[in-house]
XYZ file of C-alpha atoms in Angstrom:
593
model
C -12.314 3.646 -32.324
C -10.323 6.831 -32.744
C -6.822 5.749 -31.716
C -5.228 9.071 -32.578
C -7.046 10.490 -29.570
C -5.719 7.894 -27.131
C -3.435 9.507 -24.614
C 0.115 8.267 -24.445
C -0.237 7.930 -20.686
C -2.868 5.220 -21.151
C -0.805 3.577 -23.879
C 2.242 3.400 -21.639
C 0.223 1.974 -18.770
C -1.140 -0.812 -20.936
C 2.118 -1.627 -22.696
C 2.847 -4.610 -20.385
C -0.383 -6.302 -21.515
C 0.609 -6.013 -25.162
C 4.145 -7.113 -24.396
C 2.875 -10.165 -22.515
C 0.598 -11.109 -25.360
C 3.360 -10.513 -27.879
C 5.780 -12.762 -26.015
C 3.828 -15.955 -26.684
C 2.300 -14.980 -29.995
C 3.114 -16.716 -33.274
C 0.986 -14.373 -35.379
C 3.838 -12.606 -37.074
C 6.200 -15.532 -37.114
C 3.996 -18.233 -38.693
C 1.677 -18.561 -41.623
C -1.847 -19.311 -40.453
C -4.138 -21.461 -42.577
C -6.760 -19.106 -44.007
C -10.353 -20.086 -44.558
C -11.182 -20.312 -48.250
C -12.871 -17.331 -49.790
C -10.509 -14.483 -50.553
C -7.618 -14.577 -52.990
C -5.331 -11.561 -53.105
C -3.573 -10.327 -56.182
C 0.186 -10.058 -56.105
C -0.041 -6.283 -55.698
C -2.583 -6.528 -52.859
C -0.463 -9.162 -51.163
C 2.531 -6.814 -51.276
C 0.443 -3.900 -49.992
C -0.931 -5.978 -47.133
C 2.533 -7.211 -46.138
C 3.898 -3.668 -46.203
C 1.133 -2.322 -43.971
C 1.183 -5.254 -41.574
C 4.953 -5.486 -41.164
C 5.189 -1.730 -40.622
C 2.435 -2.002 -37.995
C 4.574 -4.527 -36.118
C 7.530 -2.167 -36.297
C 5.434 0.675 -34.889
C 4.192 -1.622 -32.115
C 7.758 -2.400 -31.074
C 8.454 1.347 -30.915
C 5.359 1.921 -28.775
C 3.579 3.958 -31.463
C 0.159 2.374 -30.992
C -1.814 5.059 -32.808
C 0.318 4.509 -35.902
C 0.035 0.743 -35.468
C -3.750 0.970 -35.418
C -3.864 3.111 -38.569
C -1.611 0.668 -40.414
C -3.655 -2.340 -39.289
C -6.822 -0.606 -40.461
C -5.245 -0.155 -43.898
C -4.046 -3.766 -43.921
C -7.559 -5.047 -43.127
C -8.998 -2.839 -45.846
C -6.785 -4.761 -48.278
C -7.478 -8.180 -46.720
C -10.364 -8.345 -44.200
C -9.696 -12.090 -43.734
C -6.129 -11.727 -42.429
C -6.175 -13.502 -39.069
C -2.912 -11.946 -37.924
C -4.164 -8.393 -38.558
C -7.496 -9.145 -36.888
C -5.653 -10.507 -33.860
C -3.370 -7.478 -33.509
C -6.292 -5.072 -33.917
C -8.300 -7.007 -31.339
C -5.467 -6.652 -28.830
C -5.438 -2.890 -29.325
C -9.187 -2.586 -28.877
C -9.200 -4.772 -25.780
C -6.179 -3.056 -24.270
C -7.192 0.541 -24.863
C -10.966 0.304 -24.672
C -11.168 0.750 -20.903
C -13.334 -1.144 -18.440
C -16.462 0.879 -19.216
C -15.948 0.827 -22.982
C -18.155 -2.146 -23.786
C -18.264 -1.294 -27.501
C -14.513 -1.636 -28.018
C -14.372 -4.750 -25.860
C -17.170 -6.345 -27.879
C -15.474 -5.397 -31.156
C -12.160 -6.773 -29.913
C -13.693 -10.062 -28.795
C -15.536 -10.406 -32.109
C -12.245 -9.926 -33.946
C -10.621 -12.606 -31.787
C -13.461 -15.014 -32.600
C -12.930 -14.305 -36.295
C -9.159 -14.742 -36.021
C -9.674 -18.128 -34.328
C -12.149 -19.173 -37.030
C -9.725 -18.136 -39.766
C -6.705 -19.759 -38.088
C -8.076 -22.648 -35.987
C -4.645 -24.213 -35.525
C -3.108 -21.149 -33.867
C -3.033 -21.884 -30.099
C -2.122 -18.308 -29.142
C -5.295 -16.929 -30.705
C -7.389 -19.485 -28.836
C -5.622 -18.847 -25.536
C -6.095 -15.080 -25.855
C -9.773 -15.492 -26.741
C -10.354 -17.919 -23.859
C -8.719 -15.563 -21.372
C -10.793 -12.648 -22.680
C -13.987 -14.687 -22.344
C -13.032 -15.548 -18.756
C -12.416 -11.867 -17.972
C -15.910 -11.120 -19.248
C -17.343 -13.872 -17.027
C -18.061 -16.288 -19.887
C -16.475 -19.267 -18.142
C -18.450 -21.842 -20.107
C -17.126 -20.477 -23.402
C -13.578 -20.231 -22.074
C -13.715 -23.783 -20.706
C -14.998 -25.193 -24.001
C -12.224 -23.421 -25.883
C -9.557 -24.738 -23.516
C -11.006 -28.226 -23.810
C -10.469 -28.132 -27.578
C -6.941 -26.865 -26.969
C -6.254 -29.682 -24.502
C -7.672 -32.185 -26.977
C -5.121 -31.156 -29.607
C -2.319 -29.910 -27.335
C -2.537 -31.640 -23.915
C 0.251 -29.604 -22.330
C 0.619 -28.984 -18.607
C 0.020 -25.254 -19.119
C -3.210 -25.809 -21.040
C -4.594 -28.336 -18.565
C -3.588 -26.196 -15.571
C -5.377 -23.193 -17.098
C -8.453 -25.367 -17.724
C -8.437 -26.556 -14.085
C -8.258 -22.964 -12.839
C -11.272 -21.991 -14.968
C -13.237 -25.029 -13.857
C -12.566 -24.305 -10.194
C -13.423 -20.624 -10.646
C -16.768 -21.581 -12.170
C -17.407 -24.222 -9.451
C -17.170 -27.075 -11.987
C -15.414 -29.255 -9.426
C -16.215 -32.534 -11.172
C -14.695 -31.201 -14.389
C -11.624 -29.991 -12.473
C -11.148 -33.476 -11.012
C -11.297 -34.990 -14.506
C -8.695 -32.490 -15.702
C -6.389 -33.236 -12.748
C -6.702 -36.942 -13.550
C -5.688 -36.126 -17.146
C -2.697 -34.208 -15.796
C -1.722 -37.178 -13.624
C -1.799 -39.397 -16.731
C 0.754 -37.088 -18.354
C 3.003 -36.243 -15.393
C 2.269 -39.066 -12.971
C 0.652 -38.774 -9.549
C 2.104 -36.364 -7.039
C 1.263 -34.985 -3.620
C -0.055 -31.645 -4.857
C -2.497 -33.152 -7.356
C -3.764 -35.740 -4.871
C -4.331 -33.096 -2.208
C -6.200 -30.887 -4.676
C -8.451 -33.790 -5.689
C -9.197 -34.433 -2.022
C -10.160 -30.785 -1.588
C -12.414 -30.876 -4.650
C -14.122 -34.099 -3.578
C -14.790 -32.418 -0.224
C -16.293 -29.413 -2.034
C -18.554 -31.769 -3.973
C -19.604 -33.590 -0.808
C -18.324 -36.819 -2.378
C -17.118 -38.356 0.867
C -16.411 -41.775 -0.608
C -13.843 -40.442 -3.056
C -12.575 -37.867 -0.531
C -11.834 -40.656 1.964
C -10.151 -42.694 -0.763
C -8.003 -39.741 -1.831
C -6.834 -38.923 1.690
C -6.225 -42.607 2.469
C -4.018 -42.815 -0.620
C -2.073 -39.784 0.637
C -1.682 -41.317 4.090
C -0.376 -44.535 2.534
C 1.916 -42.717 0.096
C 3.357 -40.335 2.714
C 3.154 -42.132 6.078
C 5.674 -39.779 7.671
C 3.617 -36.683 6.930
C 1.075 -36.480 9.725
C -0.795 -33.639 8.011
C -2.734 -36.186 6.008
C -3.712 -38.139 9.099
C -5.035 -34.867 10.557
C -6.952 -34.155 7.338
C -8.491 -37.603 7.612
C -9.578 -36.735 11.161
C -11.000 -33.404 9.955
C -13.051 -35.223 7.323
C -14.426 -37.606 9.946
C -15.272 -34.656 12.205
C -17.070 -32.784 9.398
C -19.233 -35.824 8.790
C -20.109 -36.387 12.441
C -17.746 -39.275 13.182
C -16.400 -37.526 16.256
C -14.939 -40.544 18.033
C -12.980 -41.584 14.947
C -11.738 -38.006 14.521
C -10.665 -37.805 18.171
C -8.828 -41.123 17.898
C -6.835 -39.865 14.923
C -5.952 -36.542 16.592
C -4.786 -38.332 19.733
C -2.803 -40.813 17.670
C -1.052 -37.992 15.791
C -0.250 -36.099 19.003
C 1.010 -39.280 20.651
C 3.536 -39.654 17.842
C 4.331 -35.931 17.634
C 3.033 -34.005 20.686
C 3.805 -30.586 19.208
C 2.242 -31.215 15.800
C 0.590 -27.879 14.967
C -2.024 -29.381 12.638
C -3.088 -31.917 15.236
C -3.253 -29.316 18.001
C -5.345 -26.870 15.975
C -7.732 -29.586 14.773
C -8.151 -30.925 18.311
C -8.959 -27.393 19.487
C -11.626 -27.127 16.790
C -12.962 -30.529 17.845
C -13.310 -29.564 21.531
C -14.954 -26.310 20.550
C -17.421 -28.051 18.239
C -18.579 -30.578 20.814
C -18.823 -27.943 23.564
C -16.005 -29.226 25.782
C -15.105 -25.727 27.022
C -12.823 -26.768 29.860
C -10.793 -29.078 27.601
C -10.724 -26.373 24.912
C -9.417 -23.682 27.288
C -6.884 -26.053 28.822
C -5.533 -27.034 25.413
C -5.359 -23.389 24.271
C -3.194 -22.594 27.289
C -1.107 -25.734 26.794
C -0.383 -24.879 23.153
C 0.231 -21.173 23.710
C 2.624 -21.692 26.627
C 4.453 -24.697 25.166
C 8.012 -23.578 24.252
C 8.181 -26.345 21.647
C 4.919 -25.382 19.903
C 5.252 -23.607 16.578
C 4.452 -19.932 16.239
C 1.695 -20.881 13.802
C 0.008 -23.174 16.336
C 0.233 -20.576 19.114
C -1.187 -17.851 16.900
C -4.067 -19.980 15.620
C -4.932 -21.154 19.125
C -5.024 -17.600 20.460
C -6.840 -16.313 17.376
C -9.773 -18.650 17.997
C -9.764 -17.967 21.747
C -9.644 -14.205 21.128
C -12.413 -14.329 18.503
C -14.722 -16.198 20.893
C -14.048 -13.606 23.583
C -14.782 -10.697 21.243
C -17.944 -12.305 19.914
C -19.237 -12.979 23.421
C -18.261 -9.519 24.649
C -16.672 -11.222 27.645
C -14.137 -9.768 30.051
C -10.689 -9.320 28.518
C -8.683 -10.240 31.615
C -8.154 -13.931 30.814
C -7.234 -13.231 27.190
C -4.771 -10.480 28.097
C -3.226 -12.641 30.824
C -2.591 -15.398 28.286
C -1.208 -12.923 25.744
C 1.083 -11.482 28.405
C 2.461 -14.900 29.380
C 2.897 -15.909 25.740
C 4.701 -12.682 24.802
C 7.071 -13.043 27.756
C 8.497 -16.117 25.988
C 10.953 -15.943 23.043
C 9.048 -15.113 19.857
C 9.419 -16.982 16.580
C 7.885 -14.119 14.583
C 5.651 -11.071 15.007
C 2.331 -12.937 14.690
C 1.427 -13.184 18.389
C 2.310 -9.570 19.171
C 0.439 -8.374 16.092
C -2.619 -10.394 17.116
C -2.416 -8.920 20.612
C -2.295 -5.359 19.226
C -5.344 -6.105 17.096
C -7.243 -7.472 20.105
C -6.330 -4.495 22.275
C -7.456 -2.061 19.602
C -10.738 -3.938 19.158
C -11.298 -3.691 22.906
C -10.491 0.033 22.867
C -7.586 -0.294 25.278
C -5.445 2.791 25.963
C -2.449 3.484 23.749
C -0.113 3.439 26.761
C -0.959 -0.269 27.133
C -0.584 -0.982 23.412
C 2.825 0.742 23.258
C 4.871 -2.020 25.005
C 3.299 -4.687 22.789
C 4.335 -2.758 19.678
C 7.836 -2.451 21.148
C 7.890 -6.222 21.708
C 6.784 -6.745 18.111
C 9.634 -4.554 16.833
C 12.129 -6.462 18.973
C 11.076 -9.573 17.067
C 10.806 -8.028 13.596
C 12.453 -4.595 13.587
C 11.922 -4.192 9.840
C 8.110 -4.382 10.126
C 7.208 -0.830 9.132
C 3.441 -0.847 9.937
C 4.175 -1.520 13.621
C 6.856 1.170 13.677
C 4.391 3.647 12.170
C 1.784 2.775 14.803
C 4.316 3.267 17.586
C 5.439 6.549 16.004
C 1.870 7.807 16.100
C 1.618 6.998 19.822
C 4.929 8.712 20.618
C 3.985 11.832 18.661
C 0.714 12.132 20.567
C 2.648 11.711 23.798
C 5.195 14.333 22.718
C 8.158 12.079 23.515
C 10.449 13.500 20.828
C 13.603 11.785 22.091
C 11.887 8.433 21.622
C 10.602 9.623 18.230
C 14.166 10.388 17.124
C 15.426 6.935 18.178
C 12.476 5.114 16.638
C 12.778 6.932 13.314
C 16.559 6.634 13.154
C 16.246 2.856 13.478
C 13.340 2.859 11.036
C 15.486 4.513 8.375
C 18.141 1.835 8.883
C 15.646 -0.973 8.270
C 13.627 0.827 5.590
C 15.829 3.559 4.099
C 13.334 4.401 1.332
C 10.632 5.577 3.776
C 10.828 9.409 3.989
C 8.499 9.563 7.003
C 11.327 8.349 9.222
C 13.715 11.102 8.093
C 11.000 13.733 8.486
C 10.066 12.943 12.069
C 13.635 12.304 13.188
C 14.496 15.747 11.814
C 11.485 17.270 13.575
C 12.633 15.749 16.875
C 16.216 16.942 16.389
C 14.990 20.394 15.389
C 12.945 20.652 18.564
C 16.128 19.863 20.481
C 17.892 22.684 18.550
C 20.123 20.203 16.696
C 19.497 21.992 13.416
C 22.592 20.826 11.533
C 21.863 17.180 12.362
C 18.198 17.640 11.460
C 19.134 19.171 8.106
C 21.470 16.270 7.343
C 18.676 13.753 8.004
C 16.202 15.581 5.789
C 18.754 15.907 2.990
C 19.451 12.185 3.186
C 15.775 11.311 2.863
C 14.932 13.862 0.171
C 15.804 11.471 -2.654
C 12.915 9.232 -1.590
C 10.315 11.947 -2.171
C 8.853 11.016 -5.552
C 5.801 11.504 -7.719
C 3.956 8.801 -5.795
C 4.594 10.501 -2.437
C 1.544 12.113 -0.863
C 1.614 15.750 -2.019
C 0.763 17.210 1.375
C 3.529 15.256 3.077
C 6.008 16.084 0.292
C 5.161 19.776 0.687
C 5.635 19.617 4.461
C 8.973 17.864 3.904
C 10.246 20.649 1.645
C 8.852 23.278 4.007
C 10.817 21.821 6.923
C 13.899 21.760 4.711
C 13.330 25.468 4.129
C 13.069 26.108 7.871
C 16.315 24.238 8.515
C 18.217 25.880 5.677
C 17.204 29.248 7.121
C 18.123 28.183 10.657
C 21.598 27.176 9.439
C 22.098 30.445 7.548
C 21.407 29.397 3.940
C 18.651 31.828 2.952
C 18.868 31.108 -0.790
C 18.364 27.371 -0.305
C 15.607 28.060 2.208
C 13.608 30.138 -0.256
C 14.168 27.534 -2.997
C 12.799 24.810 -0.705
C 9.759 26.938 0.160
C 9.054 27.440 -3.547
C 9.193 23.669 -4.077
C 6.869 23.128 -1.125
C 4.298 25.577 -2.482
C 4.604 24.021 -5.932
C 3.491 20.745 -4.396
C 0.716 22.280 -2.275
C -0.018 25.943 -2.828
C -2.080 26.280 0.356
C 0.542 24.911 2.746
C -0.260 27.451 5.459
C 2.776 26.862 7.675
C 5.077 27.194 4.670
C 3.340 30.393 3.535
C 3.779 31.886 7.005
C 7.451 31.018 7.410
C 8.366 31.993 3.850
C 6.577 35.327 4.235
C 8.191 36.063 7.607
C 11.722 35.263 6.472
C 11.224 37.344 3.323
C 10.218 40.275 5.525
C 13.448 39.916 7.512
C 15.444 40.428 4.299
C 13.313 43.395 3.251
C 12.871 41.738 -0.166
C 9.651 41.072 -2.087
C 7.531 42.545 0.688
C 4.428 42.599 -1.496
C 4.799 38.852 -2.136
C 5.367 38.307 1.569
C 2.224 40.282 2.431
C 0.158 38.300 -0.083
C 1.315 34.978 1.346
C 0.845 36.089 4.936
C -2.629 37.443 4.238
C -3.644 33.990 2.987
C -2.620 32.441 6.307
C -4.651 34.980 8.294
C -7.681 34.402 6.085
C -7.315 30.641 6.584
C -6.800 30.831 10.372
C -7.937 34.243 11.652
C -7.379 33.321 15.321
C -3.816 32.044 14.936
C -1.568 34.403 16.913
C 1.586 33.380 15.032
C 0.054 34.145 11.638
C -1.412 37.447 12.877
C 2.008 38.405 14.245
C 3.711 37.607 10.931
C 1.236 39.699 8.966
C 1.568 42.584 11.428
C 5.354 42.421 11.129
C 5.233 42.499 7.323
C 2.894 45.506 7.417
C 5.422 47.097 9.786
C 8.188 46.398 7.257
C 6.011 48.093 4.615
C 5.665 51.079 7.009
C 1.929 50.554 7.256
C 2.115 51.041 11.022
C -1.547 51.693 11.824
C -2.761 48.530 10.112
C 0.169 46.640 11.619
C -1.031 47.705 15.078
C -4.532 46.368 14.319
C -3.145 42.908 13.570
C -0.605 42.843 16.408
C -3.422 43.716 18.821
C -5.396 40.733 17.503
C -2.306 38.570 17.947
C -1.820 39.767 21.522
C -5.404 38.835 22.381
C -4.541 35.218 21.514
C -1.061 35.166 23.089
C -0.336 33.877 26.612
C 2.715 35.256 28.414
C 5.099 32.328 28.009
C 8.635 31.892 26.748
C 7.810 30.770 23.233
C 5.885 33.987 22.589
C 8.619 36.515 23.426
C 8.997 37.686 19.819
C 5.306 38.641 19.562
C 5.678 41.056 22.505
C 8.949 42.313 21.024
C 7.218 42.997 17.690
C 4.345 44.683 19.504
C 6.821 47.050 21.165
C 8.381 47.999 17.822
C 4.990 48.552 16.182
C 3.651 50.625 19.073
C 6.858 52.681 19.038
C 6.364 53.439 15.348
C 2.796 54.483 16.138
C 4.131 57.018 18.657
C 3.096 55.125 21.817
C 6.510 54.834 23.444
C 5.371 54.077 26.996
C 3.335 51.071 25.878
C 6.162 50.050 23.561
C 8.573 49.884 26.503
C 6.082 47.783 28.486
C 5.978 45.237 25.642
C 9.784 45.200 25.400
C 10.099 44.603 29.131
C 7.681 41.693 28.829
C 9.685 40.283 25.904
C 12.896 40.678 27.924
C 11.435 38.512 30.685
C 10.492 35.794 28.201
C 13.492 35.605 25.852
C 15.794 32.662 26.597
C 19.046 33.453 24.752
C 21.593 36.067 25.768
C 21.683 37.507 22.254
C 17.932 38.069 22.171
C 17.889 39.557 25.667
C 20.765 41.905 24.861
C 18.970 43.294 21.809
C 15.715 44.005 23.613
C 17.501 45.237 26.769
C 19.151 47.907 24.651
C 15.727 49.076 23.448
C 14.399 49.216 26.992
C 17.434 51.135 28.200
C 17.252 53.685 25.391
C 13.430 53.661 25.369
C 13.608 53.666 21.602
C 14.457 51.496 18.614
């Protein structure tokens, strides 16, 4: 290991692991019994203590390279120091990386040695057991925890042992450990239910029945356990007994979600399709049924329909009737959206379901994002503005809402309001924000600053945008064009504009910008070449008035006044504001710039 080469970024990322380990460790605060074999002189003892204690100080300061060097020196003085071995092992395991098997192996070996040297230190054993489990050595980890439980039968130790036993499918061992836990803490509902589950996993029906019967007797008012008893009967083929229990539960509590869902599964299993479909409808349309029961009933019904590739009419009719009722949560609407997407239904049909979902849970951002996508495709910018404004109220840290609300306001020529929205959301653009989106955000800020007359702020925003994504083509175009209007840094403007033309050689807007910059540089002949290319791609519509206006100016500078006037006349017919029309009308009248 060469810790001096470890980057501080990696060290910082792994600091929580060391801190967590440190929190429960007694290595520095206790004296561990040391295996016989090495006796240090007084001087060596002092040297070791100095190195080791300084290593702990460096660890607290986050100087892990220095800590490692000091631990190496400490172990050179006393290779049998369990506390130094333990600390070094943590460093190797923390900084070795997933693919660094050498450091992981060295770290685990050091932990083994620390445990051997200090067998009474529970922290060393716990750390070693957890490391063995991470490496997939469940048998070793379980054996180590068993020794810990033998000497320290705490709830934490036994719970950790149970988790390892279940992870390794040692269900019988897990049951024994739960029984041990019950001896310490007494029986409770959670432990009994877990034992029932484990007996079921083992296929030990005798003990599973006994466990669930005990739960039924202990908690007679909780009908869940009666339903679980019915489920166990059903799994083992005792269908009549299962049905009797389900009916008994639903007689006592007709809207019991567990009983309803289990009875649905029962009808489905025995092929009683008519009873199954009738019960699905009964549950889904029952105002007293829980949202969970309705969702589970429709989930199974929907899954069967998808698997069979059957007609969607019946499913959608049931969804429609269910969604017309008051909703407890978003689950039904979300399930309906999923089904509609799986069936490839049109977005115009999905849209009202998403709106229903947001009525129920307006703070559910994924649904709002899906609806936003539909509205953007549709071009309904007024609806986009409303949707995003509300989205920012429920989730103010989501910059997407500010961005698209501003875009909608900008399209409606509400530039001051759009700028205010973008400024409000700018603080939520961080290092973890997608760079392309962050660049577009700053680019739009630049556009709005320029539209509201703040050229300096506009250019600053464009610089930020290009710093985030240097090939942001729209930003390059707008920045270059607005620079050309000031007559400043024309060479920089030309360089940026040329990049846009190279990226999209058929884009009329980018060709027009480049032609206009060449015009500003008095390179009129080349400017005409590019404006001609722009004109080839430009339909005669209102949004393109400036391209014809620019063409007139460029042709005039090239000495072709008659054609210049024709372009100005065309621009005059397309411009929408009085100010723009007045400027070009003056050129037409004078037949010159």
